Amino acid sequence: MGKLTGKVALITGASAGFGRATALLFAREGANLVITARRESRLQEVVDQCKAFGVEAVYYAGDATEEETAKKTVELAIHTFGKIDILINNAGIGRYTPLLESSVEDYDLVMDSNVRSAFCFTRYTVPYMLERAEGQIIMISSAAGVYGYPNETIYTSSKFALRGFAQALDKEFREKGIKSCAFCPGAGITEFAIGHGRTEEQMAKSGMLTADDVAEALLFVCAQSKQSRIMEIRMRAMNEPLTGPGC
């Protein structure tokens, strides 16, 4: 029996990177999956890989910044499995630019992708968790949600917001059985932010977390006993550079 056998996990931004690795690990540990992202062909690949572990998996393709995507994905989860045990708000984008090279449009894009999406998915999921007086919500924040980094003003703002969101949820719903965690990893070796402040060459260098590293830590959070909760994790690579961007 796996660590998550019988659980249902909803993961946003699950077509690649941290989200994909987490979906696959959770499936290996017995969780049924509901995943969402924009790229349908990639979602189908992840679903097929999850099912190979003997669990059930479904997907909804849509833009996480749109309220309808959150609503439809949660409805799909409830229709298919009758519950949501775990919500991982992983969808987001990276835009690493100096303040004076940033626009209001850049701000809206990052905040909608990273924060608005998390609000919508949480807003539609919590009522079902309250019905069962149980649930785990994780906000994928960042090292940049703990410390401010130069040339990342908008991104940093969005990640601080997610960390505050998780803290507020913990205060509001802990006594009603819902756990909330702010997960703050350092930079990861994924396609995240390539072309928007990072290059493929940078991704190929050592000193960054792998998607599998992050997935293992998220499993640790979700495998806690019912009476314990992890409110925040700060995670960095052992051989990360002493200077450089956050996540």
PDB file of C-alpha atoms in Angstrom, residues 8-12 70-71 73-75 77-78 83-89 117-132 134-137 173 178:
ATOM      1  CA  VAL A   8      -7.556  12.136  -4.462  1.00  0.00           C
ATOM      2  CA  ALA A   9      -5.119  14.864  -5.453  1.00  0.00           C
ATOM      3  CA  LEU A  10      -5.862  17.833  -7.692  1.00  0.00           C
ATOM      4  CA  ILE A  11      -2.695  19.371  -9.141  1.00  0.00           C
ATOM      5  CA  THR A  12      -2.612  22.506 -11.285  1.00  0.00           C
ATOM      6  CA  ALA A  70     -11.070  26.075 -11.653  1.00  0.00           C
ATOM      7  CA  LYS A  71     -14.803  25.492 -11.471  1.00  0.00           C
ATOM      8  CA  THR A  73     -11.737  21.023 -12.842  1.00  0.00           C
ATOM      9  CA  VAL A  74     -13.157  20.816  -9.322  1.00  0.00           C
ATOM     10  CA  GLU A  75     -16.492  19.626 -10.730  1.00  0.00           C
ATOM     11  CA  ALA A  77     -12.901  15.788  -9.500  1.00  0.00           C
ATOM     12  CA  ILE A  78     -16.133  15.567  -7.518  1.00  0.00           C
ATOM     13  CA  LYS A  83     -13.937  14.166  -3.029  1.00  0.00           C
ATOM     14  CA  ILE A  84     -10.679  16.127  -3.103  1.00  0.00           C
ATOM     15  CA  ASP A  85      -8.177  15.267  -0.376  1.00  0.00           C
ATOM     16  CA  ILE A  86      -5.222  17.277  -1.662  1.00  0.00           C
ATOM     17  CA  LEU A  87      -5.045  20.505  -3.665  1.00  0.00           C
ATOM     18  CA  ILE A  88      -1.657  21.612  -4.950  1.00  0.00           C
ATOM     19  CA  ASN A  89      -1.736  25.112  -6.419  1.00  0.00           C
ATOM     20  CA  SER A 117      -5.375  30.909 -10.156  1.00  0.00           C
ATOM     21  CA  ALA A 118      -4.615  29.719  -6.621  1.00  0.00           C
ATOM     22  CA  PHE A 119      -7.482  31.757  -5.229  1.00  0.00           C
ATOM     23  CA  CYS A 120      -9.966  30.316  -7.727  1.00  0.00           C
ATOM     24  CA  PHE A 121      -8.975  26.687  -7.240  1.00  0.00           C
ATOM     25  CA  THR A 122      -8.939  27.083  -3.476  1.00  0.00           C
ATOM     26  CA  ARG A 123     -12.277  28.893  -3.424  1.00  0.00           C
ATOM     27  CA  TYR A 124     -14.000  26.064  -5.315  1.00  0.00           C
ATOM     28  CA  THR A 125     -12.234  23.230  -3.478  1.00  0.00           C
ATOM     29  CA  VAL A 126     -12.621  24.290   0.153  1.00  0.00           C
ATOM     30  CA  PRO A 127     -16.404  23.730   0.379  1.00  0.00           C
ATOM     31  CA  TYR A 128     -15.923  20.043  -0.456  1.00  0.00           C
ATOM     32  CA  MET A 129     -13.116  19.720   2.076  1.00  0.00           C
ATOM     33  CA  LEU A 130     -15.323  21.336   4.714  1.00  0.00           C
ATOM     34  CA  GLU A 131     -18.034  18.738   4.071  1.00  0.00           C
ATOM     35  CA  ARG A 132     -15.587  16.037   5.117  1.00  0.00           C
ATOM     36  CA  GLU A 134     -10.472  17.119   6.113  1.00  0.00           C
ATOM     37  CA  GLY A 135      -8.076  18.270   3.406  1.00  0.00           C
ATOM     38  CA  GLN A 136      -4.570  19.433   2.518  1.00  0.00           C
ATOM     39  CA  ILE A 137      -3.910  22.598   0.504  1.00  0.00           C
ATOM     40  CA  PHE A 173      -9.670  26.526   8.451  1.00  0.00           C
ATOM     41  CA  ILE A 178      -8.089  21.657   6.594  1.00  0.00           C
TER      42      ILE A 178
END
